[in-house]
Coordinates of N, CA and C in Angstrom, one line a residue:
M641 N -1.6 -65.4 -74.8 CA -0.4 -64.8 -74.1 C -0.5 -63.3 -74.3
K642 N -0.9 -62.8 -75.5 CA -1.0 -61.4 -75.8 C -2.0 -60.7 -74.9
K643 N -3.2 -61.4 -74.7 CA -4.2 -60.8 -73.8 C -3.7 -60.7 -72.4
L644 N -3.0 -61.7 -71.9 CA -2.4 -61.7 -70.6 C -1.4 -60.5 -70.4
N645 N -0.5 -60.3 -71.4 CA 0.4 -59.2 -71.4 C -0.3 -57.9 -71.4
L646 N -1.4 -57.8 -72.2 CA -2.1 -56.5 -72.3 C -2.8 -56.2 -70.9
K647 N -3.4 -57.3 -70.3 CA -4.0 -57.1 -69.0 C -2.9 -56.6 -67.9
L648 N -1.8 -57.3 -67.9 CA -0.7 -56.9 -67.0 C -0.3 -55.5 -67.2
F649 N -0.1 -55.1 -68.5 CA 0.3 -53.7 -68.8 C -0.8 -52.7 -68.3
L650 N -2.1 -53.0 -68.5 CA -3.1 -52.1 -68.1 C -3.1 -52.0 -66.6
I651 N -3.0 -53.1 -65.9 CA -3.0 -53.1 -64.4 C -1.8 -52.3 -63.9
S652 N -0.6 -52.5 -64.5 CA 0.6 -51.8 -64.1 C 0.4 -50.3 -64.4
F653 N -0.1 -49.9 -65.6 CA -0.3 -48.5 -65.9 C -1.3 -47.8 -65.0
I654 N -2.4 -48.5 -64.6 CA -3.3 -47.9 -63.7 C -2.7 -47.7 -62.3
A655 N -2.0 -48.7 -61.8 CA -1.3 -48.6 -60.5 C -0.3 -47.5 -60.5
A656 N 0.5 -47.4 -61.6 CA 1.5 -46.3 -61.7 C 0.9 -44.9 -61.8
S657 N -0.2 -44.8 -62.5 CA -0.8 -43.5 -62.6 C -1.4 -43.0 -61.3
Q658 N -1.9 -44.0 -60.5 CA -2.4 -43.6 -59.1 C -1.3 -43.2 -58.2
I659 N -0.1 -43.8 -58.3 CA 1.0 -43.4 -57.5 C 1.5 -42.0 -57.9
V660 N 1.6 -41.7 -59.3 CA 2.0 -40.5 -59.8 C 1.0 -39.4 -59.4
S661 N -0.3 -39.7 -59.3 CA -1.3 -38.6 -59.1 C -1.2 -38.1 -57.7
A662 N -0.6 -38.8 -56.8 CA -0.5 -38.3 -55.4 C 0.4 -37.0 -55.4
A663 N -0.2 -36.0 -54.8 CA 0.5 -34.7 -54.8 C 1.1 -34.5 -53.4
T664 N 2.3 -33.8 -53.4 CA 2.9 -33.4 -52.1 C 3.0 -31.9 -52.1
A665 N 3.0 -31.4 -50.9 CA 3.1 -30.0 -50.6 C 4.1 -29.8 -49.5
V666 N 4.9 -28.8 -49.6 CA 5.9 -28.4 -48.6 C 5.3 -27.2 -47.9
F667 N 5.3 -27.2 -46.5 CA 4.8 -26.1 -45.7 C 6.0 -25.6 -44.9
N668 N 6.2 -24.3 -45.0 CA 7.3 -23.7 -44.3 C 6.6 -22.6 -43.4
V669 N 6.9 -22.6 -42.1 CA 6.3 -21.6 -41.2 C 7.3 -21.0 -40.4
T670 N 7.1 -19.7 -40.2 CA 8.0 -18.9 -39.3 C 7.1 -18.7 -38.0
V671 N 7.7 -18.9 -36.9 CA 7.0 -18.9 -35.6 C 7.7 -17.9 -34.6
P672 N 6.9 -17.6 -33.6 CA 7.6 -16.7 -32.6 C 8.8 -17.3 -31.9
I673 N 9.7 -16.5 -31.5 CA 10.9 -17.0 -30.7 C 10.3 -17.6 -29.4
G674 N 10.9 -18.7 -29.0 CA 10.5 -19.4 -27.8 C 9.6 -20.6 -28.1
T675 N 9.2 -20.8 -29.3 CA 8.4 -21.9 -29.7 C 9.3 -23.2 -29.6
N676 N 8.7 -24.2 -28.9 CA 9.5 -25.4 -28.7 C 9.1 -26.5 -29.7
A677 N 8.0 -26.4 -30.3 CA 7.6 -27.4 -31.3 C 6.5 -26.8 -32.2
C678 N 6.2 -27.3 -33.3 CA 5.1 -26.8 -34.2 C 4.4 -28.0 -34.8
Y679 N 3.1 -28.0 -34.8 CA 2.3 -29.0 -35.4 C 1.3 -28.4 -36.4
I680 N 0.9 -29.2 -37.3 CA -0.2 -28.8 -38.3 C -1.3 -29.8 -38.2
I681 N -2.5 -29.2 -38.2 CA -3.8 -30.0 -38.1 C -4.8 -29.3 -39.1
G682 N -5.6 -30.2 -39.6 CA -6.6 -29.6 -40.5 C -7.6 -30.6 -41.1
S683 N -8.3 -30.2 -42.1 CA -9.3 -31.0 -42.8 C -8.6 -32.3 -43.3
F684 N -7.3 -32.2 -43.7 CA -6.6 -33.4 -44.2 C -6.6 -34.5 -43.2
N685 N -6.7 -34.3 -41.9 CA -6.7 -35.3 -40.9 C -7.9 -35.3 -40.1
G686 N -9.0 -34.7 -40.6 CA -10.3 -34.6 -39.9 C -10.3 -33.7 -38.7
W687 N -9.4 -32.8 -38.6 CA -9.2 -31.9 -37.5 C -9.0 -32.7 -36.2
D688 N -8.4 -33.8 -36.3 CA -8.2 -34.7 -35.2 C -6.9 -34.4 -34.5
Q689 N -7.0 -33.8 -33.3 CA -5.7 -33.4 -32.6 C -4.8 -34.5 -32.4
A690 N -5.3 -35.7 -32.2 CA -4.5 -36.9 -32.0 C -3.7 -37.3 -33.2
K691 N -4.1 -36.7 -34.4 CA -3.4 -37.0 -35.6 C -2.6 -35.8 -36.1
S692 N -2.4 -34.8 -35.3 CA -1.6 -33.6 -35.7 C -0.2 -34.1 -36.1
V693 N 0.3 -33.4 -37.1 CA 1.6 -33.7 -37.7 C 2.7 -32.8 -37.2
K694 N 3.7 -33.3 -36.6 CA 4.8 -32.5 -36.1 C 5.7 -32.1 -37.2
L695 N 6.0 -30.8 -37.3 CA 6.9 -30.2 -38.3 C 8.4 -30.4 -37.8
T696 N 9.3 -30.4 -38.8 CA 10.7 -30.5 -38.5 C 11.3 -29.1 -38.2
K697 N 12.1 -29.0 -37.2 CA 12.7 -27.7 -36.9 C 13.8 -27.4 -37.8
V698 N 13.8 -26.2 -38.5 CA 14.9 -25.8 -39.4 C 15.9 -25.0 -38.6
D699 N 15.4 -24.0 -37.8 CA 16.2 -23.2 -36.9 C 15.3 -22.6 -35.8
V700 N 15.7 -21.6 -35.1 CA 15.0 -21.1 -33.9 C 13.6 -20.7 -34.2
T701 N 13.3 -20.2 -35.4 CA 12.0 -19.7 -35.7 C 11.3 -20.3 -37.0
R702 N 12.0 -21.3 -37.5 CA 11.4 -21.9 -38.8 C 11.2 -23.4 -38.7
Y703 N 10.1 -23.8 -39.2 CA 9.7 -25.3 -39.2 C 9.2 -25.6 -40.6
T704 N 9.3 -26.9 -40.9 CA 8.9 -27.4 -42.2 C 8.3 -28.8 -42.2
V705 N 7.4 -29.1 -43.1 CA 6.9 -30.4 -43.2 C 6.4 -30.6 -44.7
T706 N 6.4 -31.8 -45.2 CA 5.9 -32.2 -46.5 C 4.7 -33.1 -46.3
L707 N 3.6 -32.7 -46.8 CA 2.4 -33.6 -46.7 C 2.1 -34.2 -48.1
N708 N 1.6 -35.4 -48.1 CA 1.2 -36.1 -49.3 C -0.3 -36.3 -49.3
D709 N -0.9 -35.8 -50.3 CA -2.4 -35.9 -50.3 C -3.0 -37.3 -50.4
S710 N -2.1 -38.3 -50.7 CA -2.6 -39.7 -50.7 C -3.0 -40.1 -49.3
A711 N -2.5 -39.5 -48.3 CA -2.9 -39.8 -46.9 C -4.0 -38.9 -46.3
F712 N -4.5 -38.0 -47.1 CA -5.6 -37.1 -46.7 C -6.9 -37.8 -46.4
A713 N -7.7 -37.2 -45.6 CA -9.1 -37.8 -45.4 C -9.8 -37.8 -46.7
A714 N -10.8 -38.6 -46.8 CA -11.6 -38.8 -48.0 C -12.2 -37.4 -48.5
G715 N -12.0 -37.1 -49.7 CA -12.5 -35.9 -50.3 C -11.7 -34.7 -50.1
V716 N -10.6 -34.7 -49.4 CA -9.8 -33.6 -49.1 C -8.6 -33.6 -50.1
T717 N -8.3 -32.5 -50.8 CA -7.2 -32.4 -51.7 C -6.4 -31.1 -51.3
L718 N -5.3 -30.9 -51.9 CA -4.6 -29.7 -51.6 C -5.4 -28.5 -52.0
A719 N -6.2 -28.6 -53.0 CA -7.0 -27.5 -53.5 C -8.1 -27.1 -52.5
N720 N -8.6 -28.0 -51.7 CA -9.7 -27.6 -50.7 C -9.3 -27.8 -49.3
M721 N -8.1 -28.1 -49.0 CA -7.7 -28.4 -47.6 C -7.6 -27.1 -46.8
Q722 N -8.0 -27.2 -45.5 CA -7.8 -26.1 -44.6 C -7.0 -26.6 -43.4
Y723 N -6.3 -25.6 -42.7 CA -5.4 -26.1 -41.7 C -5.1 -24.9 -40.7
K724 N -4.5 -25.3 -39.6 CA -4.0 -24.3 -38.6 C -2.7 -24.9 -38.0
Y725 N -1.9 -24.1 -37.3 CA -0.7 -24.5 -36.6 C -1.0 -24.5 -35.1
C726 N -0.3 -25.4 -34.4 CA -0.4 -25.4 -32.9 C 1.1 -25.5 -32.4
S727 N 1.3 -24.9 -31.3 CA 2.7 -25.0 -30.7 C 2.9 -26.3 -29.9
G728 N 1.9 -27.1 -29.8 CA 1.9 -28.3 -29.0 C 1.0 -29.4 -29.5
P729 N 1.2 -30.6 -29.1 CA 0.3 -31.7 -29.6 C -0.9 -31.9 -28.8
G730 N -2.0 -32.3 -29.5 CA -3.2 -32.9 -28.8 C -4.0 -31.9 -28.1
D731 N -3.9 -30.6 -28.3 CA -4.8 -29.7 -27.5 C -4.9 -28.3 -28.2
W732 N -6.1 -27.9 -28.4 CA -6.4 -26.6 -29.0 C -5.9 -25.4 -28.2
A733 N -5.4 -25.7 -26.9 CA -4.9 -24.6 -26.1 C -3.6 -24.0 -26.7
Y734 N -3.0 -24.7 -27.6 CA -1.8 -24.2 -28.2 C -1.9 -23.7 -29.6
V735 N -3.2 -23.4 -30.0 CA -3.4 -23.0 -31.4 C -2.9 -21.6 -31.7
E736 N -2.6 -21.3 -32.9 CA -2.1 -20.0 -33.3 C -3.2 -18.9 -33.2
K737 N -2.7 -17.7 -33.0 CA -3.6 -16.5 -32.9 C -3.0 -15.4 -33.7
D738 N -3.9 -14.4 -33.9 CA -3.3 -13.2 -34.6 C -2.5 -12.4 -33.7
A739 N -1.9 -11.3 -34.2 CA -0.9 -10.5 -33.4 C -1.5 -10.0 -32.1
L740 N -2.8 -9.8 -32.0 CA -3.5 -9.2 -30.8 C -4.0 -10.3 -30.0
G741 N -3.8 -11.6 -30.3 CA -4.3 -12.7 -29.5 C -5.7 -13.2 -29.9
G742 N -6.2 -12.6 -31.0 CA -7.6 -13.0 -31.5 C -7.6 -14.3 -32.3
E743 N -8.8 -14.8 -32.5 CA -9.0 -16.0 -33.3 C -8.6 -15.7 -34.8
L744 N -8.2 -16.8 -35.4 CA -7.9 -16.7 -36.9 C -8.8 -17.6 -37.6
T745 N -9.1 -17.3 -38.8 CA -9.9 -18.2 -39.7 C -8.9 -19.3 -40.1
N746 N -9.4 -20.4 -40.7 CA -8.6 -21.5 -41.1 C -7.8 -21.0 -42.3
R747 N -6.5 -21.5 -42.3 CA -5.7 -21.3 -43.5 C -6.1 -22.2 -44.6
T748 N -5.7 -21.7 -45.8 CA -6.0 -22.5 -47.0 C -4.6 -22.6 -47.8
F749 N -4.5 -23.8 -48.5 CA -3.2 -24.0 -49.2 C -3.3 -23.2 -50.5
T750 N -2.2 -22.6 -50.9 CA -2.2 -21.8 -52.2 C -1.2 -22.4 -53.2
S751 N 0.1 -22.7 -52.7 CA 1.1 -23.2 -53.6 C 2.2 -23.8 -52.8
S752 N 3.0 -24.7 -53.4 CA 4.1 -25.4 -52.7 C 5.4 -24.8 -53.3
P753 N 6.3 -24.3 -52.4 CA 6.2 -24.4 -50.9 C 5.2 -23.3 -50.4
Q754 N 4.4 -23.7 -49.4 CA 3.5 -22.8 -48.7 C 4.3 -22.1 -47.6
S755 N 4.3 -20.8 -47.6 CA 5.1 -20.0 -46.6 C 4.1 -19.3 -45.7
D756 N 4.1 -19.6 -44.4 CA 3.2 -19.0 -43.5 C 4.0 -18.4 -42.3
V757 N 3.3 -17.5 -41.6 CA 3.9 -16.8 -40.4 C 2.8 -16.9 -39.3
V758 N 3.3 -17.4 -38.2 CA 2.4 -17.5 -37.0 C 2.9 -16.2 -36.2
A759 N 1.9 -15.3 -35.9 CA 2.2 -14.1 -35.2 C 2.3 -14.4 -33.7
K760 N 1.4 -15.3 -33.2 CA 1.4 -15.5 -31.7 C 0.7 -16.8 -31.5
W761 N 1.0 -17.4 -30.3 CA 0.4 -18.7 -29.9 C -0.6 -18.3 -28.7
S762 N -1.6 -19.1 -28.6 CA -2.5 -18.9 -27.4 C -1.7 -19.3 -26.2
M763 N -0.9 -20.4 -26.3 CA 0.0 -20.8 -25.2 C 1.2 -21.5 -25.9
I764 N 2.4 -21.4 -25.4 CA 3.5 -22.1 -25.9 C 3.7 -23.4 -25.2
W765 N 3.7 -24.5 -25.9 CA 3.9 -25.8 -25.3 C 5.3 -26.0 -24.8
A766 N 5.4 -26.6 -23.7 CA 6.7 -26.9 -23.1 C 6.8 -28.4 -22.9
D767 N 7.8 -29.1 -23.4 CA 7.9 -30.5 -23.3 C 8.4 -30.9 -22.0
I768 N 7.5 -30.7 -21.0 CA 7.8 -31.0 -19.6 C 6.8 -32.0 -19.1
P769 N 7.3 -33.2 -18.7 CA 6.3 -34.2 -18.2 C 5.5 -33.7 -17.0
P770 N 4.2 -34.1 -16.9 CA 3.5 -33.6 -15.8 C 4.0 -34.2 -14.4
I771 N 3.8 -33.4 -13.4 CA 4.2 -33.9 -12.1 C 3.1 -34.7 -11.5
P772 N 3.3 -36.0 -11.1 CA 2.3 -36.8 -10.5 C 1.9 -36.2 -9.2
M773 N 0.6 -36.1 -8.9 CA 0.1 -35.6 -7.7 C -1.3 -36.0 -7.4
N774 N -1.7 -36.0 -6.1 CA -3.1 -36.3 -5.8 C -3.8 -34.9 -5.7
L775 N -5.0 -34.9 -6.2 CA -5.8 -33.7 -6.2 C -7.1 -33.9 -5.6
T776 N -7.6 -33.1 -4.8 CA -8.9 -33.2 -4.2 C -9.8 -32.0 -4.8
I777 N -10.9 -32.3 -5.3 CA -11.8 -31.3 -5.9 C -13.1 -31.4 -5.1
N778 N -13.5 -30.3 -4.5 CA -14.8 -30.2 -3.7 C -15.8 -29.7 -4.7
V779 N -17.0 -30.3 -4.7 CA -18.0 -29.9 -5.6 C -19.3 -29.7 -4.8
I780 N -19.9 -28.6 -5.1 CA -21.2 -28.3 -4.5 C -22.3 -28.7 -5.5
A781 N -23.1 -29.6 -5.2 CA -24.1 -30.2 -6.1 C -25.5 -30.1 -5.5
P782 N -26.5 -30.0 -6.4 CA -27.9 -30.0 -5.9 C -28.2 -31.2 -5.0
G783 N -29.1 -31.1 -4.1 CA -29.5 -32.2 -3.3 C -30.1 -33.3 -4.2
G784 N -29.8 -34.5 -3.8 CA -30.3 -35.7 -4.6 C -29.2 -36.2 -5.6
T785 N -28.2 -35.4 -5.8 CA -27.2 -35.8 -6.8 C -26.5 -37.0 -6.3
K786 N -26.5 -38.1 -7.1 CA -25.9 -39.4 -6.7 C -24.5 -39.5 -7.2
E787 N -24.2 -39.0 -8.3 CA -22.8 -39.1 -8.9 C -22.4 -37.8 -9.6
C788 N -21.2 -37.5 -9.6 CA -20.6 -36.3 -10.3 C -19.4 -36.7 -11.0
Y789 N -19.2 -36.3 -12.3 CA -18.1 -36.7 -13.1 C -17.3 -35.4 -13.5
I790 N -16.0 -35.6 -13.7 CA -15.2 -34.5 -14.2 C -14.4 -35.0 -15.4
V791 N -14.3 -34.1 -16.4 CA -13.6 -34.4 -17.6 C -12.7 -33.2 -17.9
G792 N -11.6 -33.5 -18.7 CA -10.7 -32.4 -19.1 C -9.6 -33.0 -20.0
T793 N -8.6 -32.2 -20.1 CA -7.5 -32.7 -21.0 C -6.8 -33.8 -20.4
F794 N -6.9 -34.0 -19.0 CA -6.2 -35.1 -18.4 C -6.7 -36.5 -18.8
N795 N -8.0 -36.5 -19.3 CA -8.5 -37.8 -19.8 C -9.1 -37.6 -21.3
N796 N -8.5 -36.7 -22.0 CA -8.9 -36.4 -23.4 C -10.4 -36.1 -23.5
W797 N -10.9 -35.5 -22.5 CA -12.3 -35.0 -22.5 C -13.3 -36.2 -22.7
A798 N -12.9 -37.4 -22.3 CA -13.8 -38.6 -22.3 C -14.8 -38.5 -21.2
G799 N -16.0 -38.8 -21.5 CA -17.0 -38.8 -20.5 C -16.9 -40.0 -19.6
P800 N -17.9 -40.3 -18.8 CA -17.8 -41.4 -17.8 C -17.6 -42.7 -18.5
T801 N -16.8 -43.5 -17.9 CA -16.5 -44.9 -18.4 C -16.7 -45.9 -17.3

């Protein structure tokens, strides 16, 4: 009976220590006026736009989110994570820029709460559903071309299927 209690204790202790070891970090960001939404993407989610995390709006220019490193991609911790903000979901067209519209290096986490400022967006996302329409695209192709494919954000840049 004592061996069984000791095993249960050790299993419980290991499980509890794994839960306690998960770290959380608060991210606060100030964004330009006119921003409709704010998302964070980075190494923590494999830079996968489909997995970008929407921040909670605090007021007109401030957003916040708490991330838990237990959900991070393998090998990524708060100490080595990199990230960027986007004004919209699922597309790098909405990524943050410097004050002159230039590219930014990836941000790194320093302490919680992390306080960041976005100077400018490449584009501001507007939560407006697309207008359904028919579109004709004329393509000039070399002689002998049998098929031509088009990809873009409309099909998540997926190739021919």
